[in-house]
Coordinates of C-alpha atoms and ligand atoms in Angstrom, one line a residue:
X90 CA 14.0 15.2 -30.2
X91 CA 10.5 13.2 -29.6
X92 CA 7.9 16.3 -30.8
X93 CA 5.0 14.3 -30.7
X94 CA 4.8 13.3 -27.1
X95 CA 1.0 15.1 -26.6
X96 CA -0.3 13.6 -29.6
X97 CA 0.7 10.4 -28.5
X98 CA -0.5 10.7 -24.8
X99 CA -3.8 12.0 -26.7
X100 CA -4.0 8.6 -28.7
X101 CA -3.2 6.3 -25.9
X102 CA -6.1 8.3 -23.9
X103 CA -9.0 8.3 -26.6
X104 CA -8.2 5.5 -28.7
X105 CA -6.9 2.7 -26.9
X106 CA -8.1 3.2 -22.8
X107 CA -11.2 4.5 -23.8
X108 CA -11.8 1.3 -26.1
X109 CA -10.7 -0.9 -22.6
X110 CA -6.9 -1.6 -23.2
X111 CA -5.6 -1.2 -19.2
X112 CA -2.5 -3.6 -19.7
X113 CA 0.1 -0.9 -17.7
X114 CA 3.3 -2.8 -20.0
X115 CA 1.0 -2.1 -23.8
X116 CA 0.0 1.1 -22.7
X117 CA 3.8 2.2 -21.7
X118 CA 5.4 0.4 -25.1
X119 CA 2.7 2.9 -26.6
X120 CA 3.9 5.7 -24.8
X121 CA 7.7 5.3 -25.6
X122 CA 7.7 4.6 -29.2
X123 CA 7.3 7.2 -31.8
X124 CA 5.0 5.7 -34.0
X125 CA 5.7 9.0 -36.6
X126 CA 8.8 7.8 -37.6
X127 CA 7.0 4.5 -38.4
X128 CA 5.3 6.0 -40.8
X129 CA 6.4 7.9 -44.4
X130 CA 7.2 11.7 -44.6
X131 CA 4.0 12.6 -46.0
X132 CA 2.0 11.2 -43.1
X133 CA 4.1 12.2 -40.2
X134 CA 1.4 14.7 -39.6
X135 CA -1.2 11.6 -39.7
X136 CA 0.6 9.2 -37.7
X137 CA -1.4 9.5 -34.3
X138 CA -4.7 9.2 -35.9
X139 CA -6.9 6.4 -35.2
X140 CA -6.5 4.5 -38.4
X141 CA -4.0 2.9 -40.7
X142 CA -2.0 4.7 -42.8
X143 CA -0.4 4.3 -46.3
X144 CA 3.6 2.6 -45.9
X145 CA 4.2 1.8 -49.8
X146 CA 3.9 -1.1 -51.8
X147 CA 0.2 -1.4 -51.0
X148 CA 0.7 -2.3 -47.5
X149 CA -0.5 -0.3 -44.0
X150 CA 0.5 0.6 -40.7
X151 CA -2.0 -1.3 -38.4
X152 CA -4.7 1.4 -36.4
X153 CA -3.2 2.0 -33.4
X154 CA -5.6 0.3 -31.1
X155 CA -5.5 -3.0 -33.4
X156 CA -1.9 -3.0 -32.7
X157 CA -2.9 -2.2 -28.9
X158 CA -5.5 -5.0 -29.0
X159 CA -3.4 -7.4 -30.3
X160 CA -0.8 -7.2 -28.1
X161 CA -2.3 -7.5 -25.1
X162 CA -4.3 -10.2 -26.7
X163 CA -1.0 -12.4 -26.4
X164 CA -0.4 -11.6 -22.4
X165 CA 3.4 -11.7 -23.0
X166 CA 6.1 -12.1 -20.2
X167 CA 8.8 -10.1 -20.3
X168 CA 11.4 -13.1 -21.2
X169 CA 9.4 -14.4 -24.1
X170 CA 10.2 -14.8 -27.4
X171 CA 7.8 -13.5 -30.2
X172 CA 7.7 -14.3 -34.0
X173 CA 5.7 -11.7 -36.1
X174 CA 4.6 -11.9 -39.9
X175 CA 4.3 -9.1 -41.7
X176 CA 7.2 -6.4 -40.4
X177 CA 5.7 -3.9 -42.5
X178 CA 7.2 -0.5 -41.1
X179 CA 8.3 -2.4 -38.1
X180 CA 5.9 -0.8 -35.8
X181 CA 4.3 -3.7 -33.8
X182 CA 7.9 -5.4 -33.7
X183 CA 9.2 -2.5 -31.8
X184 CA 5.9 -2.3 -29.5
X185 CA 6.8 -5.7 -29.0
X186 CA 10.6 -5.4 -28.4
X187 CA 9.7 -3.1 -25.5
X188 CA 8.0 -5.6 -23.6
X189 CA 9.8 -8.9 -24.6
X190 CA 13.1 -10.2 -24.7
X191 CA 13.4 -11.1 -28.4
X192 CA 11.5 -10.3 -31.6
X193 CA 11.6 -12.4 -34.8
X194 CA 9.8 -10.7 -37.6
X195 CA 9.5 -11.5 -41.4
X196 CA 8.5 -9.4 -44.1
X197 CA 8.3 -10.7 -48.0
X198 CA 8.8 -7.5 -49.6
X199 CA 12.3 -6.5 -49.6
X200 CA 11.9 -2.7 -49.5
X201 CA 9.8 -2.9 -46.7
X202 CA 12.2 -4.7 -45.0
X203 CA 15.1 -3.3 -46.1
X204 CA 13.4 -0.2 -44.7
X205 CA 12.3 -1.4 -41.6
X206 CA 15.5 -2.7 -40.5
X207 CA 17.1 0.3 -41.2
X208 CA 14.6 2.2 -39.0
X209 CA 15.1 -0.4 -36.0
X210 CA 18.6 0.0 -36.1
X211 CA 18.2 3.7 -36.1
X212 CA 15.9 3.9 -33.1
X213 CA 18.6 1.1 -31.8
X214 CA 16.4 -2.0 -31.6
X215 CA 18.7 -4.3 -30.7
X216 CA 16.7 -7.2 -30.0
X217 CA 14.7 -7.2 -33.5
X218 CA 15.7 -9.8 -35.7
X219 CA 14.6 -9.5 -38.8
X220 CA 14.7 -11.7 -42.2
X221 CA 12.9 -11.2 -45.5
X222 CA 10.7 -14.4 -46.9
X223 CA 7.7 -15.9 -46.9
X224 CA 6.3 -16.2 -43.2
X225 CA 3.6 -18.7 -44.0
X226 CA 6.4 -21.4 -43.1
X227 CA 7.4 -19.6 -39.4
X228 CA 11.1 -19.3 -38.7
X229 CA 11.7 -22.6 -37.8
X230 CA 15.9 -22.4 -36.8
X231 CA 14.2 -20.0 -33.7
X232 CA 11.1 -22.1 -32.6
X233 CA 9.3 -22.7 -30.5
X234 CA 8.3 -19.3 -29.9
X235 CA 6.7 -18.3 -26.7
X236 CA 3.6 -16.0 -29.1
X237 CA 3.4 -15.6 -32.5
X238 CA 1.4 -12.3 -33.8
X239 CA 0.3 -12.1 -37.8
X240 CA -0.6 -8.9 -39.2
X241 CA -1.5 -9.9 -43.2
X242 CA -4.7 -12.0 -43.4
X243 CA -4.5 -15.7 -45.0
X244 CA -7.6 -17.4 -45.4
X245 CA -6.6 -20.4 -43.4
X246 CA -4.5 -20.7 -40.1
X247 CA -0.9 -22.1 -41.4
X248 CA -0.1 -25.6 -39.9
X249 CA 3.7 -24.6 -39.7
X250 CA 3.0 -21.4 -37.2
X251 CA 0.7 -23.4 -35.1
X252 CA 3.9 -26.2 -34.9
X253 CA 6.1 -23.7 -34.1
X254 CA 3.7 -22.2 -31.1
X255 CA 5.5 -23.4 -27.6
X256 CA 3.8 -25.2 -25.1
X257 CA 1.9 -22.8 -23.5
X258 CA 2.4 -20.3 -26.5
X259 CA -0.6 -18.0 -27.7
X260 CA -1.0 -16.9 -31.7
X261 CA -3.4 -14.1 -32.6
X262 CA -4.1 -14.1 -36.7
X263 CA -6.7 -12.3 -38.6
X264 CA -8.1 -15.3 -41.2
X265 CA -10.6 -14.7 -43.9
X266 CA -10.8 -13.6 -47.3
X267 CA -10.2 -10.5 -48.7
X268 CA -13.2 -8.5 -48.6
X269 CA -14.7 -6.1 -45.8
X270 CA -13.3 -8.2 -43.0
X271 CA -11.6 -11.0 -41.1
X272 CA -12.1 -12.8 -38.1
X273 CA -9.1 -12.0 -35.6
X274 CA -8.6 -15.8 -34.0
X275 CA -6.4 -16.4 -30.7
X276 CA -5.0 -19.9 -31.0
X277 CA -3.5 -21.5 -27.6
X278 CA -1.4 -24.8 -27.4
X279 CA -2.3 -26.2 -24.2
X280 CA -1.1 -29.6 -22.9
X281 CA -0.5 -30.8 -26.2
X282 CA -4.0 -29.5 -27.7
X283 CA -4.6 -26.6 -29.9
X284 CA -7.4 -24.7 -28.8
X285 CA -9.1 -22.1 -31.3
X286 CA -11.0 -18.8 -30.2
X287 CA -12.8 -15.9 -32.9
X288 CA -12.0 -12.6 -31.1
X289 CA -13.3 -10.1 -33.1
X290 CA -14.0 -8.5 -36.6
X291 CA -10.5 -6.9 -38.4
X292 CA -9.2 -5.4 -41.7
X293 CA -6.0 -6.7 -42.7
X294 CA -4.2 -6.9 -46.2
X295 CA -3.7 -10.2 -47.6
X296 CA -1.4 -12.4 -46.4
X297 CA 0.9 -12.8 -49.6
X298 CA 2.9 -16.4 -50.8
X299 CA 6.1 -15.8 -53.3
X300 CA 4.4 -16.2 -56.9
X301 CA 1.1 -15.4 -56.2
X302 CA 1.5 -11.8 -56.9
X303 CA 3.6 -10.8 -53.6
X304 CA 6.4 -9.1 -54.7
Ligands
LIG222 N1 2.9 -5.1 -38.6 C1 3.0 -4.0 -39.6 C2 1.8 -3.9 -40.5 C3 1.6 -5.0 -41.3 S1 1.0 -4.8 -42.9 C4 3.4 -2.7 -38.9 O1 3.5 -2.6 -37.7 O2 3.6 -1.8 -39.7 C5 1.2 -6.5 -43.4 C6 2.6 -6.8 -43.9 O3 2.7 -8.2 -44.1 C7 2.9 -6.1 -45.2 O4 4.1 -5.4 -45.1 C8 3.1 -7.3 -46.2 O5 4.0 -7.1 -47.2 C9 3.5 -8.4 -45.2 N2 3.2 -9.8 -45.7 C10 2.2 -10.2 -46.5 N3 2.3 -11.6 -46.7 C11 3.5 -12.0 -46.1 C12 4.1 -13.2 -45.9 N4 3.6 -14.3 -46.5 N5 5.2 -13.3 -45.2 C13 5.7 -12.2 -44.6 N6 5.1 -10.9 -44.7 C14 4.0 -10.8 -45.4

């Protein structure tokens, strides 16, 4: 049984309209998944508020109207096909798996993944695929994907993603170093050139390679 349906009405209404989100497709995905099983036991009670929240192993839920932002940021079609780094709890992927056809999403730490593919498969997510690695390199066997969404912060834009964009394709990445903030940058492949956009200011954990301290 879904217990949290006002607070989540109450989210979509102060933190995400309110702050100019009108997509009608975001706003529903919103609506229809239960962000509180997204997060851990001890902040179920939490997991409408308008911030991130705590998911282990150092790493966050994104603030619900980053996620919102974000997504409509990348004007998706319902048949596209959408890689995401950083699966964390698996949150965004299933935001996106309600308005897309498939979701490719890649998390480096294995609990987190472990975890999050169990989660999907609970809440019956059939069209998340998920795979555990580095992301820097994309998922090449899948490309070109139609949007590419990165939610852990490297300090440069990696050349593989932007190969792996489709004609066409849109990528939204927070780049920067670690500090206060990043810039949030929408990257577009348009007949054959790769044009590059700041969108705004974000806070993102790092975007982690195997051996330099990811786990
Ligand atoms: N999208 C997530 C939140 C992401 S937090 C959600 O909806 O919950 C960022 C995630 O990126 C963390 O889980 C972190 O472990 C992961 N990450 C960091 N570096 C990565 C890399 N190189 N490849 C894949 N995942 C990475």
């Amino acid at each position: 049984m879904d217990c949290y349906p006002m607070p989540r009405q109450h989210m979509i209404r102060t933190q995400i309209q309110q702050r100019g989100i009108t997509n009608p497709d975001v706003l529903r995905a919103l609506e229809k998944v239960p962000r509180h099983e997204f997060v851990p036991p001890d902040y179920v009670a939490r997991a409408y508020e308008d911030g991130p929240l705590p998911i282990g192993h150092g790493q966050t839920i994104s603030q619900p109207y980053i996620v919102a932002a974000m997504t409509e940021l990348l004007r998706l079609s319902a048949n596209a096909r959408v890689l995401e780094v950083g699966t964390g709890s698996g949150y965004q992927a299933a935001i996106l798996a309600e308005l897309i056809r498939e979701v490719y999403t890649i998390e480096i730490i294995e609990p987190l993944y472990l975890e999050a593919r169990c989660r999907l498969a609970r809440l019956a997510y059939t069209n998340i695929h998920l795979r555990c690695g580095d992301g820097y390199s994309g998922w090449p066997e899948y490309a070109p994907f139609d949007a590419i969404i990165v939610t852990a912060a490297p300090d440069h834009i990696p050349q593989p993603l932007i190969d792996q964009l489709a004609e066409g394709g849109r990528m939204i990445i927070p780049v920067g170093p670690q500090g206060d903030y990043q810039e949030l940058w929408l990257v577009e492949r348009v007949g054959g050139r790769v044009k590059k956009k700041r969108v705004m200011r974000v806070a993102f954990v790092p975007l982690t390679r195997h051996g330099d301290g990811g786990e």
